[in-house]
Short mmCIF file of C-alpha atoms and ligand atoms in Angstrom, two decimals:
data_model
loop_
_atom_site.label_atom_id
_atom_site.label_comp_id
_atom_site.label_asym_id
_atom_site.label_seq_id
_atom_site.Cartn_x
_atom_site.Cartn_y
_atom_site.Cartn_z
CA MET X 515 263.24 -8.65 -38.75
CA LYS X 516 261.70 -10.37 -35.91
CA THR X 517 263.28 -9.30 -31.78
CA VAL X 518 263.64 -12.08 -29.58
CA TYR X 519 263.99 -10.26 -26.49
CA LEU X 520 266.35 -12.52 -23.97
CA ASP X 521 268.43 -10.47 -21.89
CA ASN X 522 266.06 -8.50 -19.58
CA ASN X 523 268.90 -8.81 -16.71
CA ALA X 524 270.45 -5.92 -18.45
CA THR X 525 267.44 -3.54 -19.02
CA THR X 526 263.90 -3.95 -19.51
CA GLN X 527 260.75 -2.45 -21.49
CA VAL X 528 259.03 0.16 -20.18
CA ALA X 529 255.96 -1.70 -19.35
CA PRO X 530 252.38 0.64 -21.82
CA GLU X 531 250.80 1.44 -18.53
CA VAL X 532 254.10 2.73 -16.73
CA VAL X 533 254.83 5.07 -20.07
CA GLU X 534 250.80 6.06 -19.31
CA ALA X 535 251.47 7.43 -16.00
CA MET X 536 254.83 9.06 -16.29
CA LEU X 537 253.73 11.28 -19.36
CA PRO X 538 251.31 13.82 -17.39
CA PHE X 539 253.98 14.38 -15.19
CA LEU X 540 256.29 14.99 -18.57
CA ARG X 541 253.40 17.47 -20.58
CA GLU X 542 251.32 18.86 -17.84
CA HIS X 543 252.54 18.27 -14.36
CA TYR X 544 256.07 19.44 -14.16
CA GLY X 545 256.35 21.37 -11.18
CA ASN X 546 259.61 21.34 -8.69
CA PRO X 547 257.84 19.43 -5.59
CA SER X 548 259.68 21.52 -3.61
CA SER X 549 257.94 25.10 -4.91
CA MET X 550 256.11 27.04 -2.49
CA HIS X 551 253.08 27.77 -5.72
CA ALA X 552 250.05 25.23 -5.94
CA PHE X 553 251.16 24.09 -9.55
CA GLY X 554 254.80 22.31 -7.80
CA GLY X 555 253.09 20.88 -4.88
CA ARG X 556 250.39 19.34 -7.08
CA VAL X 557 253.42 16.89 -7.61
CA GLU X 558 254.42 16.56 -4.20
CA ALA X 559 251.39 14.01 -3.86
CA PRO X 560 251.99 11.31 -6.85
CA VAL X 561 256.01 11.36 -5.57
CA GLU X 562 254.49 10.51 -2.24
CA GLU X 563 252.54 7.50 -3.56
CA ALA X 564 255.54 5.83 -5.48
CA ARG X 565 257.25 5.73 -2.41
CA ALA X 566 254.58 3.84 -0.62
CA SER X 567 254.31 1.62 -3.52
CA VAL X 568 258.33 0.99 -3.72
CA ALA X 569 258.14 0.55 0.28
CA LYS X 570 255.60 -2.11 -0.08
CA LEU X 571 256.71 -4.23 -3.10
CA ILE X 572 259.66 -4.64 -0.94
CA GLY X 573 257.65 -4.93 2.49
CA ALA X 574 259.17 -1.64 4.50
CA ASP X 575 257.59 -0.77 7.47
CA GLN X 576 257.38 2.85 6.22
CA PRO X 577 257.59 4.94 3.10
CA SER X 578 260.56 7.28 4.71
CA GLU X 579 262.41 4.79 4.48
CA ILE X 580 262.95 5.05 0.42
CA ILE X 581 265.21 7.22 -0.73
CA PHE X 582 264.65 7.57 -4.89
CA THR X 583 267.92 7.65 -6.67
CA SER X 584 269.23 8.54 -10.30
CA CYS X 585 269.71 4.45 -10.51
CA GLY X 586 270.40 1.24 -8.80
CA THR X 587 274.90 2.44 -9.02
CA GLU X 588 273.64 5.13 -6.99
CA ALA X 589 272.26 3.60 -4.68
CA ASP X 590 274.64 0.84 -4.14
CA SER X 591 277.12 4.24 -3.13
CA THR X 592 274.49 5.77 -1.51
CA ALA X 593 274.47 2.47 1.23
CA ILE X 594 278.30 1.75 0.98
CA TRP X 595 280.05 5.41 1.46
CA SER X 596 276.97 6.31 4.18
CA ALA X 597 278.40 3.19 6.25
CA LEU X 598 282.18 4.62 5.80
CA ASN X 599 281.05 8.66 6.52
CA THR X 600 279.35 7.24 9.62
CA GLU X 601 281.62 4.89 10.78
CA THR X 602 284.73 6.73 10.70
CA ASP X 603 286.74 4.56 13.49
CA LYS X 604 286.36 1.27 10.68
CA ASN X 605 288.29 0.42 7.34
CA HIS X 606 287.07 -3.09 6.57
CA ILE X 607 284.47 -3.84 3.94
CA ILE X 608 283.38 -7.33 3.96
CA THR X 609 281.92 -8.06 0.17
CA THR X 610 281.75 -11.14 -2.49
CA ARG X 611 283.95 -11.98 -5.70
CA VAL X 612 280.95 -11.82 -8.24
CA GLU X 613 279.66 -8.67 -6.94
CA HIS X 614 278.04 -6.36 -9.90
CA PRO X 615 281.40 -3.22 -10.45
CA ALA X 616 277.92 -0.64 -9.06
CA VAL X 617 279.77 -2.43 -5.40
CA ARG X 618 283.01 -4.67 -7.11
CA SER X 619 283.94 -1.66 -8.73
CA LEU X 620 283.92 0.49 -5.85
CA ALA X 621 285.60 -1.65 -3.48
CA LEU X 622 288.52 -1.74 -5.07
CA HIS X 623 288.53 2.59 -5.45
CA LEU X 624 288.31 1.85 -1.83
CA LYS X 625 290.95 -0.50 -1.41
CA ARG X 626 293.66 2.16 -3.26
CA LYS X 627 292.25 4.46 -1.28
CA GLY X 628 293.41 2.64 1.96
CA TYR X 629 290.17 0.71 3.00
CA ARG X 630 290.78 -2.91 3.29
CA ILE X 631 288.20 -4.94 1.36
CA THR X 632 287.07 -8.87 2.11
CA GLU X 633 285.89 -10.33 -0.98
CA LEU X 634 284.45 -13.60 -0.10
CA PRO X 635 284.69 -16.38 -2.11
CA VAL X 636 282.17 -18.65 -4.19
CA ASP X 637 281.95 -22.25 -4.61
CA SER X 638 281.96 -23.82 -7.99
CA ALA X 639 277.54 -23.25 -8.09
CA GLY X 640 278.51 -20.12 -7.62
CA LEU X 641 276.89 -20.07 -4.34
CA ILE X 642 278.36 -18.27 -0.74
CA ASP X 643 278.70 -20.34 2.99
CA PRO X 644 277.43 -17.51 5.34
CA ARG X 645 279.82 -19.12 7.77
CA ASP X 646 282.78 -17.54 5.62
CA VAL X 647 280.90 -14.09 6.36
CA GLU X 648 280.84 -14.97 10.39
CA ARG X 649 284.48 -15.51 9.80
CA ALA X 650 285.96 -11.70 8.11
CA ILE X 651 284.29 -9.65 10.76
CA THR X 652 285.94 -8.07 12.84
CA LYS X 653 285.92 -4.92 14.98
CA LYS X 654 286.90 -2.33 12.20
CA THR X 655 283.67 -3.81 9.98
CA ALA X 656 281.46 -1.32 8.58
CA ILE X 657 279.90 -2.48 6.07
CA ILE X 658 279.24 -5.72 4.28
CA SER X 659 277.67 -6.05 0.81
CA ILE X 660 276.28 -8.70 -0.85
CA MET X 661 273.98 -9.35 -3.27
CA SER X 662 270.50 -10.20 -3.23
CA ALA X 663 270.92 -12.22 -6.56
CA ASN X 664 274.15 -12.83 -9.13
CA ASN X 665 273.09 -10.93 -11.90
CA GLU X 666 275.03 -13.12 -14.59
CA THR X 667 273.79 -16.62 -13.25
CA GLY X 668 270.73 -15.75 -11.34
CA VAL X 669 271.93 -17.47 -8.46
CA LEU X 670 270.42 -15.98 -4.78
CA PHE X 671 272.54 -15.03 -1.32
CA PRO X 672 271.31 -16.17 1.80
CA ILE X 673 270.55 -12.56 3.25
CA GLU X 674 268.69 -12.99 5.98
CA GLU X 675 271.25 -15.40 7.49
CA ILE X 676 273.48 -12.92 6.71
CA GLY X 677 271.49 -10.29 8.04
CA ARG X 678 271.46 -12.71 11.63
CA ILE X 679 275.22 -13.02 11.55
CA ALA X 680 275.60 -9.13 10.79
CA ALA X 681 273.02 -8.01 13.13
CA GLY X 682 274.55 -10.23 15.75
CA TYR X 683 278.03 -8.20 15.54
CA GLY X 684 276.48 -4.88 15.40
CA VAL X 685 277.95 -4.40 11.52
CA LYS X 686 275.72 -2.68 9.11
CA LEU X 687 274.34 -5.24 6.25
CA HIS X 688 273.59 -3.68 2.72
CA THR X 689 272.12 -5.60 0.12
CA ASP X 690 271.94 -4.80 -3.64
CA ALA X 691 268.71 -6.61 -5.01
CA VAL X 692 268.88 -5.32 -8.47
CA GLN X 693 267.80 -7.85 -9.94
CA LEU X 694 266.14 -9.74 -7.41
CA VAL X 695 263.16 -6.78 -6.72
CA GLY X 696 260.12 -8.39 -8.51
CA LYS X 697 261.78 -11.61 -9.77
CA GLN X 698 260.80 -12.99 -6.33
CA PRO X 699 258.70 -12.06 -3.41
CA LEU X 700 260.59 -9.47 -0.73
CA ASP X 701 260.10 -8.25 3.24
CA VAL X 702 263.30 -6.49 4.10
CA ARG X 703 261.55 -7.03 7.65
CA ASN X 704 263.36 -10.50 7.27
CA LEU X 705 266.54 -9.95 6.05
CA ASN X 706 267.97 -7.50 8.76
CA VAL X 707 269.53 -5.31 6.30
CA ASN X 708 269.82 -1.61 6.94
CA PHE X 709 270.53 -0.82 3.46
CA LEU X 710 268.36 -2.34 0.05
CA ALA X 711 268.93 -0.76 -3.49
CA LEU X 712 266.98 -1.76 -6.49
CA SER X 713 266.87 0.18 -9.94
CA GLY X 714 263.94 0.70 -11.96
CA HIS X 715 265.15 -0.34 -15.58
CA LYS X 716 264.73 -3.85 -14.39
CA ILE X 717 261.35 -3.79 -13.04
CA HIS X 718 259.71 -2.07 -16.76
CA ALA X 719 260.12 1.36 -15.07
CA PRO X 720 262.75 3.51 -17.81
CA LYS X 721 266.27 4.36 -17.31
CA GLY X 722 267.22 6.86 -14.65
CA VAL X 723 265.40 6.41 -11.57
CA GLY X 724 266.28 3.88 -8.37
CA ALA X 725 265.51 3.98 -4.99
CA LEU X 726 267.60 2.80 -1.74
CA TYR X 727 265.88 1.34 1.39
CA VAL X 728 267.50 2.93 4.57
CA LYS X 729 266.34 0.89 7.67
CA ARG X 730 264.56 3.34 9.98
CA GLY X 731 267.11 4.10 12.72
CA THR X 732 270.06 3.57 10.29
CA ARG X 733 272.84 6.54 11.07
CA PHE X 734 273.17 7.81 7.66
CA ARG X 735 275.38 10.78 5.30
CA PRO X 736 274.12 11.69 1.73
CA PHE X 737 275.78 11.01 -1.03
CA LEU X 738 274.59 13.45 -3.25
CA ILE X 739 274.88 16.75 -1.17
CA GLY X 740 273.36 19.60 -2.10
CA GLY X 741 269.35 20.72 -1.57
CA HIS X 742 266.84 19.51 0.85
CA GLN X 743 264.95 16.79 -1.46
CA GLU X 744 264.43 13.50 0.08
CA ARG X 745 264.46 14.50 3.86
CA GLY X 746 267.71 16.07 3.07
CA ARG X 747 269.11 12.92 2.37
CA ARG X 748 269.99 13.23 -1.89
CA GLY X 749 270.36 16.79 -3.02
CA GLY X 750 268.56 17.19 -6.43
CA THR X 751 265.23 18.48 -7.80
CA GLU X 752 263.08 14.97 -7.90
CA ALA X 753 263.09 13.73 -11.51
CA VAL X 754 259.09 13.10 -11.22
CA PRO X 755 258.21 11.85 -14.17
CA ASN X 756 260.62 8.64 -13.86
CA VAL X 757 259.63 8.86 -9.64
CA VAL X 758 255.94 8.25 -10.78
CA ALA X 759 257.16 5.47 -13.21
CA LEU X 760 258.88 3.46 -10.45
CA GLY X 761 256.35 3.72 -8.47
CA LYS X 762 253.73 2.65 -11.21
CA ALA X 763 256.03 -0.31 -12.29
CA ALA X 764 256.43 -1.48 -8.29
CA GLU X 765 252.73 -1.63 -8.03
CA LEU X 766 252.69 -3.91 -11.86
CA ALA X 767 255.80 -5.78 -9.92
CA LEU X 768 253.75 -7.17 -7.29
CA ASP X 769 250.67 -8.51 -9.35
CA HIS X 770 252.87 -9.95 -11.35
CA VAL X 771 255.42 -11.50 -9.33
CA THR X 772 253.52 -15.24 -9.28
CA GLU X 773 253.30 -14.89 -12.59
CA GLU X 774 257.51 -14.89 -12.70
CA ARG X 775 257.48 -17.85 -10.60
CA THR X 776 255.05 -20.08 -12.98
CA HIS X 777 254.79 -17.96 -16.68
CA VAL X 778 258.33 -17.12 -16.36
CA ARG X 779 260.21 -19.95 -14.93
CA ALA X 780 258.25 -22.70 -16.91
CA LEU X 781 259.83 -20.93 -20.42
CA ARG X 782 263.83 -20.22 -18.85
CA ASP X 783 263.35 -23.82 -17.62
CA TRP X 784 262.04 -25.18 -21.61
CA LEU X 785 263.96 -23.13 -23.35
CA GLU X 786 267.22 -24.13 -20.79
CA GLN X 787 266.69 -27.78 -21.12
CA GLY X 788 265.23 -27.72 -24.98
CA LEU X 789 269.11 -26.70 -25.40
CA LEU X 790 271.03 -28.67 -22.75
CA GLU X 791 269.06 -32.00 -24.85
CA ALA X 792 269.80 -30.30 -28.81
CA ILE X 793 273.49 -29.47 -27.70
CA PRO X 794 275.99 -31.31 -26.64
CA ARG X 795 278.61 -30.26 -23.90
CA SER X 796 276.54 -28.40 -22.95
CA GLN X 797 276.19 -26.94 -19.39
CA VAL X 798 273.70 -25.08 -16.99
CA ASN X 799 275.85 -22.00 -15.02
CA GLY X 800 275.01 -21.86 -11.21
CA ASP X 801 272.79 -23.80 -8.73
CA LEU X 802 270.20 -24.67 -10.68
CA LEU X 803 267.68 -24.52 -7.47
CA ASN X 804 268.83 -21.20 -5.27
CA ARG X 805 268.21 -19.46 -8.64
CA LEU X 806 266.01 -16.45 -9.92
CA PRO X 807 262.93 -17.66 -11.87
CA ASN X 808 264.00 -15.81 -15.20
CA THR X 809 267.89 -16.19 -15.95
CA THR X 810 269.98 -18.61 -17.20
CA ASN X 811 273.94 -19.22 -18.63
CA VAL X 812 274.46 -21.90 -20.28
CA SER X 813 277.91 -22.63 -21.56
CA PHE X 814 278.61 -24.17 -24.92
CA GLU X 815 282.07 -25.80 -24.90
CA HIS X 816 284.69 -24.70 -27.26
CA VAL X 817 282.55 -22.07 -28.95
CA GLU X 818 283.17 -17.94 -28.43
CA GLY X 819 280.49 -15.87 -26.93
CA GLU X 820 280.66 -12.77 -28.61
CA ALA X 821 280.75 -15.00 -31.62
CA ILE X 822 277.74 -17.02 -30.64
CA LEU X 823 276.29 -13.60 -29.82
CA LEU X 824 276.42 -12.75 -33.19
CA MET X 825 275.02 -14.51 -34.73
CA MET X 826 271.74 -14.49 -32.71
CA SER X 827 272.03 -11.14 -33.49
CA ASP X 828 271.61 -11.37 -36.87
CA LEU X 829 268.83 -13.79 -36.41
CA GLY X 830 266.63 -11.16 -33.95
CA ILE X 831 267.67 -12.65 -30.49
CA ALA X 832 269.14 -10.44 -27.93
CA ALA X 833 270.87 -12.06 -25.10
CA SER X 834 274.67 -11.27 -22.90
CA SER X 835 277.76 -12.91 -23.20
CA GLY X 836 279.61 -14.13 -19.79
CA SER X 837 282.75 -12.83 -21.50
CA ALA X 838 284.12 -9.26 -22.49
CA CYS X 839 286.24 -8.74 -24.59
CA THR X 840 288.77 -6.23 -22.73
CA SER X 841 292.26 -4.92 -24.31
CA GLY X 842 291.45 -6.77 -27.18
CA SER X 843 291.78 -10.43 -25.41
CA LEU X 844 288.41 -12.40 -24.37
CA GLU X 845 288.39 -12.77 -20.62
CA PRO X 846 285.65 -14.82 -19.64
CA SER X 847 283.27 -12.59 -16.63
CA HIS X 848 284.52 -12.26 -13.44
CA VAL X 849 281.45 -14.85 -11.88
CA LEU X 850 282.45 -17.54 -14.26
CA ARG X 851 286.14 -17.52 -13.25
CA ALA X 852 285.68 -16.83 -8.85
CA MET X 853 283.06 -20.20 -9.75
CA GLY X 854 285.99 -21.91 -11.54
CA VAL X 855 284.24 -22.63 -14.57
CA PRO X 856 286.97 -23.79 -16.74
CA TYR X 857 288.05 -21.78 -19.56
CA THR X 858 286.35 -23.66 -22.22
CA PHE X 859 283.63 -23.56 -20.82
CA ALA X 860 283.33 -20.20 -19.45
CA HIS X 861 284.52 -18.63 -23.13
CA GLY X 862 281.52 -19.79 -24.72
CA SER X 863 278.70 -19.09 -21.29
CA ILE X 864 275.38 -17.05 -22.42
CA ARG X 865 272.66 -15.18 -20.08
CA PHE X 866 269.19 -15.68 -21.67
CA SER X 867 267.17 -13.48 -18.94
CA LEU X 868 263.55 -13.83 -19.89
CA SER X 869 260.33 -10.84 -18.34
CA ARG X 870 256.55 -11.93 -18.36
CA TYR X 871 256.96 -10.32 -21.82
CA ASN X 872 258.26 -13.49 -23.64
CA THR X 873 255.63 -15.64 -24.95
CA ALA X 874 256.49 -19.96 -26.11
CA ASP X 875 256.14 -18.17 -29.42
CA GLU X 876 260.39 -17.11 -28.99
CA VAL X 877 261.32 -19.72 -26.95
CA GLU X 878 260.52 -22.02 -29.88
CA TYR X 879 262.18 -19.65 -32.52
CA VAL X 880 265.45 -19.35 -29.93
CA LEU X 881 265.48 -23.67 -29.72
CA GLU X 882 264.98 -23.89 -33.33
CA HIS X 883 268.01 -21.30 -34.13
CA MET X 884 270.96 -22.56 -31.49
CA PRO X 885 271.45 -25.15 -32.30
CA PRO X 886 272.52 -24.60 -36.21
CA ILE X 887 274.64 -21.45 -35.04
CA ILE X 888 276.67 -24.01 -32.15
CA ALA X 889 276.85 -26.10 -34.85
CA ARG X 890 278.31 -23.80 -37.48
CA LEU X 891 280.81 -22.18 -35.12
CA ARG X 892 281.78 -25.67 -33.70
CA GLU X 893 282.69 -26.37 -37.55
CA ILE X 894 285.37 -23.67 -38.04
CA SER X 895 286.37 -24.01 -33.68
CA PRO X 896 290.12 -25.60 -33.62
CA PHE X 897 289.24 -27.08 -31.07
CA TRP X 898 286.62 -29.21 -31.28
CA LYS X 899 286.53 -32.97 -32.21
CA ASP X 900 282.41 -34.27 -32.12
N1 PLP D 1105 273.23 -4.22 -9.59
C1 PLP D 1105 273.33 -5.68 -9.88
C2 PLP D 1105 273.33 -6.89 -9.54
C3 PLP D 1105 272.97 -4.73 -11.64
O1 PLP D 1105 272.86 -6.89 -12.43
C4 PLP D 1105 273.08 -4.14 -11.83
C5 PLP D 1105 272.47 -3.05 -13.88
O2 PLP D 1105 272.57 -4.87 -14.36
C6 PLP D 1105 273.42 -2.86 -10.94
C7 PLP D 1105 273.34 -3.44 -9.90
C8 PLP D 1105 273.69 -1.41 -11.58
O3 PLP D 1105 271.80 -0.56 -11.51
P1 PLP D 1105 272.15 0.61 -12.78
O4 PLP D 1105 272.04 0.24 -14.29
O5 PLP D 1105 270.30 1.26 -12.22
O6 PLP D 1105 272.75 1.73 -11.80
#
């Protein structure tokens, strides 16, 4: 069966060039970069090249500002714990209501441990007001952790402006840029952030690798305490094949970032417009301008997201829904709830997220099949009236 993969914010296809780049490090060059012998030493230079390539992708001044991690979640945890462990007299964290669980669940965990958490609201377009950040800062604020782009709606946050505010008060800023990296040009030098998290599997590298940018001069404590790897900033033998893969993916992301804003955006806009035109009572969730070029979150009133996904899946179309089945009840996502999306729409929300590998034929296929899917589900919906 045909597969149309439109779930790239969940994970991405590993680029063929990335597979090629990592294979020698699985087959032949399997040494440990910390070993004294030449066999191990042979993998040291490729790891450093990968570091330089990740640094270049995000505009870091120096490769040494990049620490390799196992995933985006580890990078987020490392940043937040580092701030708490270096500023032990502070107990306050500022974040938002729409963070990914990588940050949100940690914040809830810390709240249970006695930390004070401020979760900033978003407006109906999913945007945050930087003035709210300023109002929330206190002398006890150890770190502000705000995502660069939302994974469900693609909405972009004003990190540069928040960075200026945070720096003005001398408060550390972390941004979870897992969804932004590779989709928008990025220059950390303009952002005034201390930390930035990214993840390999969102940019066509395999799962199992991520990175944390730590601005030079930022006080730091490791999250994984162990060996002296990563200049003592993360214990654990480097996952050399994955690190090399991330380096290659970063290089490709830089080459393709313009394509994201042209080819990918054009396909996304066509898909979105086509759905809105063909399906009555549908709407896009999230600000239309401040948005990633690859993401659209569309709600279809009075249908269940899960039911839509299942019918799409039968036709080979992969996407995500904005509701999660927890403890038997279908709860709309915390992001859509924070935006105040009415329940009748929030339940029927589908996130389509594209990549450079998607084609016009695929969008046409989805546009052909979505209207009958929604119509069929509405026929059996007790709430739907034409
Ligand atoms: N942050 C955001 C915004 C994400 O979308 C994700 C993954 O979906 C993560 C963090 C976690 O990344 P990883 O899966 O690499 O741990």
